[in-house]
Coordinates of C-alpha atoms and ligand atoms in Angstrom, one line a residue:
M1 CA 0.0 -0.1 -0.1
S2 CA 1.3 3.5 -0.6
V3 CA 1.0 6.3 1.7
D4 CA -1.8 8.0 -0.2
T5 CA -4.1 4.8 0.0
V6 CA -5.3 5.3 3.6
P7 CA -7.9 2.8 4.5
A8 CA -11.4 4.4 4.7
A9 CA -11.9 2.9 8.2
L10 CA -8.6 4.4 9.5
A11 CA -8.9 8.2 9.2
G12 CA -5.6 9.8 10.2
P13 CA -2.1 9.9 8.8
L14 CA 0.2 7.0 8.0
T15 CA 3.9 6.8 7.8
L16 CA 5.1 4.2 5.4
V17 CA 8.4 2.7 6.6
H18 CA 8.7 -0.6 4.8
A19 CA 7.1 -2.0 1.6
A20 CA 5.9 -5.5 1.2
D21 CA 8.8 -7.8 0.3
H22 CA 8.4 -11.3 -1.4
T23 CA 12.2 -11.8 -2.0
P24 CA 12.7 -15.6 -2.0
G25 CA 14.4 -17.0 1.1
W26 CA 12.5 -19.1 3.8
W27 CA 14.4 -17.3 6.6
R28 CA 13.1 -13.9 5.6
S29 CA 9.9 -14.1 7.3
A30 CA 10.6 -17.4 9.4
V31 CA 9.6 -18.0 13.0
I32 CA 12.6 -19.9 14.5
Y33 CA 11.9 -21.5 17.9
Q34 CA 14.9 -21.7 20.4
V35 CA 15.4 -25.0 22.1
Y36 CA 17.7 -24.9 25.2
P37 CA 18.5 -28.8 25.2
R38 CA 19.3 -28.8 29.0
S39 CA 15.8 -27.7 29.9
F40 CA 13.6 -29.0 27.0
R41 CA 12.7 -32.7 27.8
D42 CA 14.6 -35.2 29.8
L43 CA 14.0 -38.6 28.4
N44 CA 16.6 -40.7 30.1
G45 CA 15.8 -39.4 33.5
D46 CA 19.1 -37.9 34.7
G47 CA 17.5 -34.4 35.5
V48 CA 18.9 -32.7 32.4
G49 CA 17.3 -32.5 28.9
D50 CA 18.5 -34.7 26.0
L51 CA 18.5 -35.0 22.3
A52 CA 16.1 -37.9 22.4
G53 CA 13.8 -35.8 24.4
I54 CA 13.8 -33.1 21.7
T55 CA 13.1 -35.7 19.2
A56 CA 10.1 -37.0 21.2
E57 CA 8.6 -33.6 21.4
L58 CA 9.3 -32.1 18.0
P59 CA 5.7 -32.8 16.8
Q60 CA 4.5 -30.4 19.4
L61 CA 6.7 -27.7 17.7
A62 CA 5.6 -28.7 14.2
E63 CA 2.0 -28.2 15.6
L64 CA 2.9 -24.8 16.9
D65 CA 3.7 -24.1 13.2
V66 CA 7.1 -22.8 13.5
D67 CA 9.5 -22.9 10.7
A68 CA 12.7 -24.0 12.1
V69 CA 14.3 -24.9 15.6
W70 CA 17.6 -23.4 16.8
L71 CA 19.4 -25.6 19.3
S72 CA 21.7 -24.1 21.8
P73 CA 24.9 -26.1 22.2
F74 CA 24.9 -29.9 22.8
Y75 CA 28.6 -30.4 22.0
R76 CA 31.1 -32.1 24.2
S77 CA 31.7 -29.7 27.0
P78 CA 32.4 -29.5 30.8
Q79 CA 29.4 -27.5 31.0
R80 CA 31.1 -24.7 32.9
D81 CA 28.9 -22.1 30.8
A82 CA 26.1 -24.6 30.1
G83 CA 27.6 -25.9 26.9
Y84 CA 29.0 -22.6 25.6
D85 CA 32.4 -23.8 26.6
V86 CA 32.9 -26.4 23.8
S87 CA 35.7 -29.1 24.0
D88 CA 34.8 -30.9 20.9
Y89 CA 32.7 -29.1 18.2
C90 CA 32.1 -32.2 16.3
D91 CA 30.6 -34.5 18.9
V92 CA 27.6 -34.7 21.1
D93 CA 28.1 -34.5 24.9
P94 CA 27.2 -37.7 26.5
L95 CA 24.9 -35.6 28.8
F96 CA 22.6 -35.1 25.7
G97 CA 23.2 -38.2 23.8
T98 CA 25.2 -39.4 20.8
L99 CA 25.8 -38.3 17.1
D100 CA 23.3 -41.1 16.4
D101 CA 20.7 -39.3 18.5
F102 CA 21.5 -36.2 16.6
D103 CA 21.1 -38.0 13.4
A104 CA 17.5 -39.4 14.7
M105 CA 16.5 -35.8 15.7
M106 CA 17.5 -34.5 12.2
A107 CA 15.6 -37.2 10.5
E108 CA 12.4 -36.4 12.6
A109 CA 12.7 -32.8 11.9
K110 CA 13.0 -33.5 8.2
R111 CA 9.8 -35.7 8.5
L112 CA 7.9 -32.9 10.2
G113 CA 9.0 -30.3 7.8
L114 CA 11.1 -28.4 10.4
R115 CA 14.7 -27.0 9.7
L116 CA 17.4 -27.3 12.4
I117 CA 20.0 -24.7 13.1
V118 CA 22.8 -25.2 15.6
D119 CA 24.9 -23.0 17.6
L120 CA 28.4 -22.1 16.6
V121 CA 30.8 -20.9 19.4
P122 CA 33.8 -19.5 17.4
N123 CA 35.0 -16.8 19.8
H124 CA 36.2 -19.3 22.5
C125 CA 36.3 -23.0 23.5
S126 CA 36.6 -24.7 26.7
D127 CA 40.0 -24.9 28.6
Q128 CA 39.5 -28.7 28.1
H129 CA 39.7 -28.5 24.3
A130 CA 42.6 -30.4 22.9
A131 CA 43.9 -27.4 21.3
F132 CA 44.0 -25.3 24.5
R133 CA 45.6 -28.2 26.4
A134 CA 48.3 -28.5 23.8
A135 CA 48.8 -24.6 24.0
L136 CA 49.4 -25.0 27.8
A137 CA 51.8 -27.8 27.4
A138 CA 53.8 -26.0 24.7
P139 CA 56.5 -23.4 25.1
A140 CA 55.4 -19.7 25.2
D141 CA 56.7 -19.1 21.6
G142 CA 55.2 -22.3 20.2
P143 CA 52.6 -22.3 17.5
E144 CA 50.1 -24.1 19.7
R145 CA 50.0 -20.9 21.9
D146 CA 49.1 -18.8 18.8
M147 CA 45.8 -20.6 18.5
F148 CA 44.7 -18.5 21.5
I149 CA 45.5 -15.1 22.8
F150 CA 48.5 -15.5 25.2
R151 CA 50.5 -12.5 26.4
D152 CA 53.3 -11.7 28.9
G153 CA 51.8 -9.8 32.0
L154 CA 52.8 -6.4 33.1
G155 CA 54.6 -5.4 36.2
E156 CA 58.1 -6.3 37.4
S157 CA 57.7 -10.1 37.0
G158 CA 54.5 -10.1 34.8
E159 CA 52.2 -10.4 37.8
L160 CA 49.7 -7.9 36.3
P161 CA 47.2 -8.8 33.5
P162 CA 48.2 -7.6 30.1
N163 CA 45.4 -5.0 29.9
N164 CA 42.4 -3.7 31.9
W165 CA 39.7 -5.8 29.9
Q166 CA 36.9 -7.3 32.1
S167 CA 35.2 -10.5 31.6
H168 CA 31.5 -10.4 30.5
F169 CA 30.6 -12.5 33.6
G170 CA 32.6 -10.2 36.1
G171 CA 36.3 -10.0 37.1
P172 CA 39.3 -9.7 34.8
A173 CA 39.3 -11.1 31.5
W174 CA 42.8 -12.6 31.8
T175 CA 44.0 -15.7 33.6
R176 CA 47.6 -16.5 34.3
I177 CA 49.0 -19.8 33.7
T178 CA 51.6 -22.0 35.2
E179 CA 54.2 -23.0 32.6
P180 CA 55.1 -26.6 31.9
D181 CA 58.3 -26.1 33.9
G182 CA 56.2 -24.9 37.1
T183 CA 56.9 -21.3 36.9
A184 CA 54.3 -18.5 36.8
G185 CA 53.8 -17.8 33.2
Q186 CA 51.8 -16.0 30.6
W187 CA 48.2 -14.7 30.6
Y188 CA 45.4 -15.9 28.3
L189 CA 42.4 -13.8 27.3
H190 CA 38.8 -14.9 28.0
L191 CA 36.2 -12.3 27.4
F192 CA 33.8 -14.9 29.3
D193 CA 34.7 -17.4 32.1
S194 CA 38.3 -18.3 32.7
S195 CA 37.3 -21.8 31.3
Q196 CA 36.6 -20.1 28.0
P197 CA 39.8 -19.1 26.3
D198 CA 39.3 -16.8 23.4
F199 CA 40.7 -18.0 19.9
N200 CA 43.2 -16.0 18.0
W201 CA 41.3 -15.1 14.9
D202 CA 44.5 -13.6 13.5
N203 CA 45.7 -17.2 12.9
D204 CA 44.8 -19.0 9.8
A205 CA 44.6 -22.3 11.6
V206 CA 41.7 -21.1 13.6
H207 CA 39.9 -20.3 10.3
A208 CA 40.7 -23.7 8.8
E209 CA 39.3 -25.5 12.0
F210 CA 36.0 -23.6 12.0
E211 CA 35.6 -24.1 8.4
R212 CA 35.9 -27.9 9.0
V213 CA 33.3 -27.6 11.9
L214 CA 30.8 -25.8 9.5
R215 CA 31.2 -28.5 6.8
F216 CA 30.8 -31.2 9.5
W217 CA 27.3 -30.0 10.5
L218 CA 26.2 -29.0 7.1
D219 CA 27.0 -32.5 5.9
R220 CA 24.8 -33.7 8.6
G221 CA 21.9 -31.6 7.1
V222 CA 21.6 -28.6 9.4
S223 CA 19.9 -25.4 7.8
G224 CA 22.4 -23.2 9.3
F225 CA 24.1 -21.6 12.3
R226 CA 23.5 -19.2 15.0
V227 CA 26.8 -17.6 15.6
D228 CA 27.7 -16.9 19.2
V229 CA 29.1 -13.4 20.0
A230 CA 29.7 -12.8 16.3
H231 CA 31.0 -9.3 17.0
A232 CA 33.9 -10.4 19.3
L233 CA 36.0 -12.7 17.4
V234 CA 38.6 -10.2 16.2
K235 CA 40.4 -7.9 18.6
A236 CA 41.9 -4.6 17.9
P237 CA 45.6 -4.9 17.1
G238 CA 47.8 -4.4 20.2
L239 CA 44.8 -5.0 22.4
P240 CA 44.6 -1.5 23.7
A241 CA 43.2 -0.6 27.1
W242 CA 39.6 0.3 27.0
G243 CA 38.2 2.8 29.6
G244 CA 34.6 2.1 28.9
R245 CA 32.5 -0.6 30.2
A246 CA 34.7 -3.6 29.0
D247 CA 32.2 -6.5 29.8
G248 CA 30.0 -5.7 26.9
N249 CA 26.7 -6.6 28.7
S250 CA 24.0 -6.9 26.1
S251 CA 21.7 -4.5 27.7
D252 CA 21.6 -0.8 27.4
G253 CA 24.9 0.9 27.6
F254 CA 26.7 -1.4 25.4
P255 CA 30.1 0.0 24.8
G256 CA 29.6 0.2 21.1
H257 CA 31.7 0.0 18.0
E258 CA 34.7 1.8 19.7
A259 CA 35.4 -1.0 22.0
P260 CA 38.5 -2.8 21.0
M261 CA 37.1 -6.3 21.5
F262 CA 34.0 -5.7 19.3
G263 CA 33.0 -5.0 15.8
Q264 CA 36.4 -5.0 14.3
P265 CA 36.5 -4.7 10.3
A266 CA 38.3 -8.0 9.8
L267 CA 35.4 -9.8 11.2
H268 CA 33.5 -9.3 8.0
D269 CA 35.9 -11.3 5.9
I270 CA 35.5 -14.3 8.2
Y271 CA 31.6 -14.2 7.4
R272 CA 32.2 -13.7 3.8
A273 CA 34.2 -16.9 3.7
W274 CA 31.5 -18.9 5.8
R275 CA 28.7 -17.6 3.5
R276 CA 30.7 -19.1 0.5
I277 CA 30.9 -22.3 2.2
L278 CA 27.3 -22.3 2.9
A279 CA 26.4 -21.5 -0.5
E280 CA 28.2 -24.7 -1.7
Y281 CA 25.3 -26.6 0.0
G282 CA 22.6 -24.6 -1.8
P283 CA 20.7 -21.4 -1.2
D284 CA 18.8 -22.4 2.0
R285 CA 21.5 -22.6 4.7
I286 CA 21.8 -19.5 6.8
L287 CA 24.0 -17.7 9.3
C288 CA 22.4 -15.6 12.1
A289 CA 24.7 -13.2 14.1
E290 CA 24.4 -12.9 17.7
A291 CA 25.9 -9.4 17.4
N292 CA 25.5 -6.7 20.0
V293 CA 26.2 -3.7 18.0
D294 CA 25.6 0.0 18.8
P295 CA 24.2 2.2 17.3
L296 CA 21.5 -0.2 15.8
P297 CA 22.3 0.9 12.0
R298 CA 25.7 -0.9 12.3
L299 CA 23.8 -4.1 12.5
A300 CA 23.5 -3.9 8.9
D301 CA 27.2 -4.3 8.4
W302 CA 26.7 -8.1 9.5
V303 CA 23.9 -8.8 6.9
R304 CA 25.2 -7.3 3.7
P305 CA 24.4 -9.4 0.7
D306 CA 27.7 -11.4 0.9
E307 CA 27.7 -11.8 4.7
M308 CA 25.2 -13.3 7.2
H309 CA 21.5 -13.8 6.4
Q310 CA 20.2 -12.5 9.8
A311 CA 21.1 -10.8 13.0
F312 CA 19.3 -10.8 16.3
N313 CA 17.7 -7.5 17.1
F314 CA 18.6 -6.9 20.7
P315 CA 17.5 -3.2 20.7
Y316 CA 14.1 -4.5 20.0
L317 CA 14.2 -7.0 23.1
H318 CA 15.4 -4.0 25.2
A319 CA 12.8 -1.5 24.0
G320 CA 10.4 -2.9 26.7
L321 CA 6.8 -1.6 26.2
D322 CA 7.8 2.0 25.9
P323 CA 5.9 2.9 22.5
H324 CA 8.3 5.7 21.6
R325 CA 11.4 3.5 22.0
M326 CA 9.6 0.5 20.3
R327 CA 8.7 2.7 17.4
R328 CA 12.2 4.3 17.0
V329 CA 13.9 0.8 17.1
V330 CA 11.4 -0.7 14.5
T331 CA 11.9 2.2 12.2
E332 CA 15.7 2.2 12.5
S333 CA 15.8 -1.5 12.1
L334 CA 13.7 -1.6 8.9
N335 CA 15.4 1.5 7.4
A336 CA 18.9 0.1 8.2
L337 CA 18.3 -3.3 7.0
D338 CA 16.2 -2.6 4.0
A339 CA 19.2 -0.5 2.9
V340 CA 21.2 -3.7 2.4
G341 CA 18.3 -5.9 1.4
A342 CA 18.4 -8.0 4.6
P343 CA 15.4 -9.0 6.4
T344 CA 14.9 -7.8 10.1
T345 CA 14.3 -10.4 12.9
W346 CA 12.5 -9.6 16.2
V347 CA 13.0 -11.2 19.5
L348 CA 11.7 -10.7 23.0
S349 CA 13.3 -13.7 25.2
N350 CA 16.2 -16.0 25.0
H351 CA 18.4 -18.1 27.4
D352 CA 20.4 -15.0 28.4
V353 CA 17.6 -12.6 29.7
V354 CA 14.8 -12.5 32.2
R355 CA 11.8 -14.0 30.3
H356 CA 9.5 -11.2 29.0
A357 CA 6.5 -12.6 31.0
T358 CA 8.6 -11.7 34.1
R359 CA 10.2 -8.5 32.8
F360 CA 6.7 -7.1 31.8
G361 CA 5.5 -7.9 35.4
Y362 CA 7.2 -4.7 36.8
D363 CA 5.9 -1.3 36.3
G364 CA 9.2 0.3 37.0
P365 CA 12.5 -0.9 35.6
A366 CA 13.0 -4.7 35.3
P367 CA 16.2 -6.2 36.6
R368 CA 19.3 -6.0 34.2
D369 CA 20.0 -8.9 32.2
G370 CA 22.5 -11.3 33.7
D371 CA 21.6 -9.9 37.2
G372 CA 18.5 -12.3 37.4
I373 CA 16.0 -12.0 40.2
G374 CA 16.1 -13.8 43.6
P375 CA 13.5 -14.1 46.3
A376 CA 14.9 -11.0 48.1
D377 CA 14.4 -8.7 45.1
P378 CA 11.2 -6.8 44.3
Q379 CA 8.9 -9.3 42.8
P380 CA 7.1 -9.2 39.5
N381 CA 3.3 -9.3 39.2
A382 CA 2.9 -12.6 37.3
E383 CA -0.6 -12.1 36.0
L384 CA 0.1 -8.6 34.6
G385 CA 3.4 -9.8 33.2
R386 CA 1.8 -12.6 31.3
A387 CA -1.0 -10.6 29.8
R388 CA 1.5 -8.0 28.8
A389 CA 3.8 -10.6 27.4
A390 CA 0.9 -12.0 25.2
A391 CA 0.3 -8.3 23.9
A392 CA 4.0 -7.7 23.2
T393 CA 4.3 -11.1 21.4
M394 CA 1.3 -10.2 19.2
F395 CA 2.8 -6.8 18.5
M396 CA 6.0 -8.6 17.5
L397 CA 4.5 -11.3 15.4
G398 CA 2.6 -8.8 13.3
L399 CA 5.8 -7.1 12.2
P400 CA 7.3 -7.9 8.8
G401 CA 10.6 -10.0 8.9
G402 CA 11.5 -12.9 11.0
A403 CA 11.1 -13.7 14.6
Y404 CA 12.7 -15.8 17.2
L405 CA 10.8 -17.5 20.0
Y406 CA 12.3 -18.9 23.2
Q407 CA 11.1 -22.3 24.4
G408 CA 8.5 -22.0 27.1
E409 CA 7.3 -18.4 26.0
E410 CA 4.5 -20.0 24.2
L411 CA 3.4 -21.2 27.7
G412 CA 3.8 -17.8 29.2
L413 CA 6.4 -19.0 31.6
P414 CA 7.9 -16.8 34.1
D415 CA 11.6 -16.9 35.4
G416 CA 12.4 -19.2 38.2
I417 CA 13.1 -16.9 41.2
D418 CA 13.3 -19.3 44.2
I419 CA 16.5 -21.0 43.0
P420 CA 18.8 -22.1 46.0
D421 CA 22.3 -20.5 45.8
H422 CA 23.8 -24.0 45.7
Q423 CA 21.8 -24.9 42.6
R424 CA 22.7 -21.8 40.6
Q425 CA 25.0 -22.8 37.7
D426 CA 25.6 -19.5 35.7
P427 CA 29.2 -18.6 35.9
T428 CA 28.2 -14.8 36.6
F429 CA 26.9 -16.1 40.1
G430 CA 30.3 -17.6 41.0
R431 CA 32.5 -14.8 39.4
T432 CA 30.6 -12.0 41.1
G433 CA 30.4 -13.7 44.6
G434 CA 26.7 -13.8 44.2
E435 CA 26.3 -10.2 43.5
R436 CA 24.7 -10.9 40.2
L437 CA 22.5 -13.9 40.3
G438 CA 23.0 -14.8 36.6
R439 CA 20.8 -16.2 33.9
D440 CA 19.5 -19.4 35.5
G441 CA 16.1 -18.0 36.1
C442 CA 15.2 -18.3 32.4
R443 CA 16.5 -21.8 31.9
V444 CA 14.3 -23.6 34.3
P445 CA 13.2 -26.9 32.7
L446 CA 9.8 -27.0 30.9
P447 CA 6.4 -28.4 32.2
W448 CA 5.1 -30.7 29.8
R449 CA 2.3 -32.7 31.6
A450 CA 0.6 -31.5 34.8
G451 CA 0.4 -34.1 37.5
E452 CA 3.4 -36.2 36.3
P453 CA 6.7 -36.1 38.3
N454 CA 8.4 -32.8 37.4
N455 CA 5.5 -31.7 35.3
G456 CA 6.6 -34.2 32.8
F457 CA 9.9 -32.9 32.1
G458 CA 11.5 -36.1 33.1
S459 CA 10.4 -38.9 35.4
G460 CA 13.7 -39.7 37.0
A461 CA 16.0 -37.3 38.9
D462 CA 14.9 -33.9 40.0
P463 CA 15.4 -31.3 37.2
W464 CA 18.9 -29.5 37.2
L465 CA 17.0 -26.4 38.3
P466 CA 13.9 -26.5 40.5
Q467 CA 10.6 -25.5 38.7
P468 CA 8.3 -22.9 40.3
E469 CA 4.9 -24.0 41.7
S470 CA 3.1 -22.1 39.0
F471 CA 4.6 -24.4 36.3
G472 CA 1.9 -27.1 37.2
A473 CA -0.9 -24.8 36.1
L474 CA 1.2 -23.8 33.1
A475 CA 1.9 -27.2 31.8
R476 CA 1.5 -27.8 28.1
D477 CA -1.1 -30.3 28.2
T478 CA -3.3 -28.2 30.5
Q479 CA -3.0 -25.2 28.3
A480 CA -3.6 -27.3 25.0
A481 CA -7.0 -28.2 26.6
S482 CA -8.0 -24.6 27.2
P483 CA -9.0 -22.4 24.2
S484 CA -8.2 -19.2 26.1
S485 CA -4.6 -20.4 27.1
H486 CA -1.4 -18.7 26.3
L487 CA -0.5 -21.6 24.2
N488 CA -3.6 -21.5 22.0
L489 CA -3.0 -17.7 21.6
Y490 CA 0.4 -18.6 20.2
R491 CA -1.1 -21.3 18.0
S492 CA -3.5 -18.7 16.6
M493 CA -0.9 -15.9 16.1
L494 CA 1.3 -18.3 14.2
A495 CA -1.4 -19.8 12.1
L496 CA -2.8 -16.3 11.2
R497 CA 0.8 -14.8 10.7
R498 CA 1.3 -17.6 8.1
Q499 CA -1.9 -17.4 6.5
L500 CA -1.8 -13.6 6.2
R501 CA 1.8 -13.7 5.2
L502 CA 2.5 -11.0 7.6
G503 CA 6.2 -11.8 7.7
E504 CA 6.6 -10.7 4.0
G505 CA 4.3 -7.6 4.6
S506 CA 4.7 -3.9 4.9
L507 CA 4.8 -1.4 7.7
A508 CA 3.2 1.9 8.1
W509 CA 2.7 3.7 11.3
L510 CA -0.8 4.7 12.3
E511 CA 0.1 8.2 13.5
D512 CA -3.0 8.5 15.6
W513 CA -1.9 5.4 17.5
S514 CA 1.5 6.8 18.2
T515 CA 1.0 8.2 21.7
D516 CA 2.6 7.8 25.2
T517 CA 0.3 4.9 25.9
S518 CA -0.3 3.2 22.6
L519 CA 1.2 2.1 19.3
G520 CA -0.2 0.9 16.0
Y521 CA 0.8 0.0 12.5
L522 CA -0.7 -1.3 9.4
N523 CA 0.7 -4.4 7.6
G524 CA -1.1 -4.8 4.5
T525 CA -4.6 -4.7 5.5
V526 CA -4.0 -5.8 9.1
A527 CA -3.8 -3.1 11.8
V528 CA -1.8 -4.1 14.8
L529 CA -2.8 -2.0 17.7
M530 CA -1.4 -2.1 21.1
N531 CA -2.5 -0.2 24.4
V532 CA 0.0 0.0 27.1
G533 CA -1.9 2.5 29.0
H534 CA -4.6 2.2 31.8
E535 CA -7.5 3.2 30.0
P536 CA -9.4 1.3 27.2
L537 CA -9.2 2.8 23.8
D538 CA -11.8 2.9 21.0
L539 CA -11.1 0.5 18.0
P540 CA -11.5 1.8 14.6
A541 CA -13.9 -0.1 12.4
G542 CA -12.8 -3.4 11.1
T543 CA -13.0 -7.2 11.9
V544 CA -11.1 -8.4 15.0
L545 CA -9.1 -11.2 13.9
L546 CA -7.5 -11.8 17.3
R547 CA -6.9 -10.3 20.6
S548 CA -4.1 -10.8 22.9
S549 CA -6.0 -11.1 26.1
A550 CA -9.3 -12.9 26.6
A551 CA -9.5 -11.3 30.1
A552 CA -8.9 -7.8 28.9
A553 CA -11.4 -8.4 26.2
M554 CA -14.0 -9.2 28.8
N555 CA -13.3 -5.9 30.6
A556 CA -13.4 -4.0 27.4
P557 CA -16.5 -3.9 25.1
E558 CA -16.1 -5.4 21.7
H559 CA -15.3 -2.0 20.1
Q560 CA -12.5 -1.2 22.7
L561 CA -9.0 -2.3 23.2
G562 CA -8.3 -2.9 26.8
S563 CA -5.4 -2.0 29.0
G564 CA -2.4 -4.0 28.2
E565 CA -3.9 -5.5 25.1
T566 CA -2.9 -5.8 21.5
V567 CA -5.4 -6.6 18.7
W568 CA -5.0 -7.7 15.0
L569 CA -7.8 -5.9 13.1
E570 CA -8.6 -6.6 9.5
I571 CA -9.4 -3.1 7.9
Y572 CA -11.3 -2.5 4.7
I573 CA -9.4 -0.5 2.2
E574 CA -11.6 1.7 0.2
D575 CA -10.9 1.6 -3.5
T576 CA -10.1 5.3 -4.1
E577 CA -9.3 4.9 -7.8
S578 CA -12.7 3.5 -8.8
Ligands
LIG1 C1 25.5 -16.9 24.8 C2 25.7 -17.0 26.2 C3 27.1 -17.5 26.6 C4 28.2 -16.5 26.0 C5 29.5 -17.1 25.9 C6 26.5 -15.6 24.5 O1 26.1 -14.7 23.8 O2 24.3 -16.6 24.3 O3 24.8 -17.9 26.8 O4 27.2 -17.5 28.0 O5 27.7 -16.1 24.7 O6 29.5 -18.2 24.9

């Protein structure tokens, strides 16, 4: 639709931001569902999810009608950072199963018409990886050390770290080793935990190793890779000191492109090379960047035509429910990515942030990502959070582009809050002496079947993190049986989104809805209207396709949009030319 063909039912100005886009490419409008294997489904009863459990429940995801599944790491790993510390990139950790289990999962996904995307962790490995063990055993000037970032320390006897960089999880980003002869030795860089040494991407051998890893999984049939901390692989020459926040936390205040550990130009040649490898396998394999970049328009650098296919949109996740901020982020994202011909992606939750059903349960600011919520913190309003989460998701799924969902959000799950300290596993908790609780709250195992042990997550050992009491009522089978449940709302949203091809659609802001308490846009003939204020708002004429909240709908008459509610409304366009 052009700016001049304003629907008759919608008096008021429109601002067109994005035209409908039917460029081929399944990922351009796909809904991709993140599975966090540790917490999805435990079939062997050891308290931790496994690949066989994922295979068993894949039909539920097909039924939800997502296009693809992204799996967080299941590779061999000492699990110091829940699998993001990889000791063998081409094998399955026994905790999760075997390569045969992976192949069985792949076959089942194929049968169901679901694509699988796996996580690639190229910035760092585990300190138990053979290459790092070889580096520790080698002399300081040996080629083995050059796979990583080893430096002599500062100070009289090298007792001080080589620079002032801080680990993302707290504390210094350097750890000193003991040389093979027993003397105190060099330091190695780890932007994350000390058990996660950073690779040296100035070394061709590192490039060769990851090209091998890409081919290994492509040969097994994966549709692509989510690339972990894709903005960090290359560090600025000389590793200059950095006066800003050095941890690069993914919330607001991200240090931006000047930080010497992020966004270096040489990164882009790596992704161009990877894209060429994927292209050898056909046009359907994709790369998605987990790239925290600031300011937002720079995200476009990751998805230029010869680089990655997608990048996560974290500014959208962090926009909260502030209509002005949401509008700015959506507009900037579409403008920046349209300029390079790349699709946008939208996301509200993942395994690193407080779930959006919990974040939106606060009227004031929600806790910072990575800090988590404990019993002693201000508590969210669970009902309010869930209702607002539904509204926010309905706003998101109406937007053109792709979207990522995080397992359990379709059930409206909240974060786990009552997790005893001794059960917390996120390295952030240990590295900050408990000051930051970390990300365990959003990683609590899923409830499948009410009334079964562990709500059907697994019938053996207790889950690796305790499930909150509310998980019983939120179990998938209970929700499946209730037409007005969160789960059934997700099913309806995803079915309609596909049917109306909203992911390939357009976006024009409805100026009359752009206020302090509401936001609305038109995607084709569907108006998506959100009310974050306390008063109901009158709806324009049109057919209500879906409302986010049965409860709010009951409080507001048919022709009104309740507080904390979103609606998809079919608008009739008057043919002005006839
Ligand atoms: C992942 C985290 C992980 C970190 C280090 C992040 O971006 O999403 O879960 O701890 O990378 O690999």
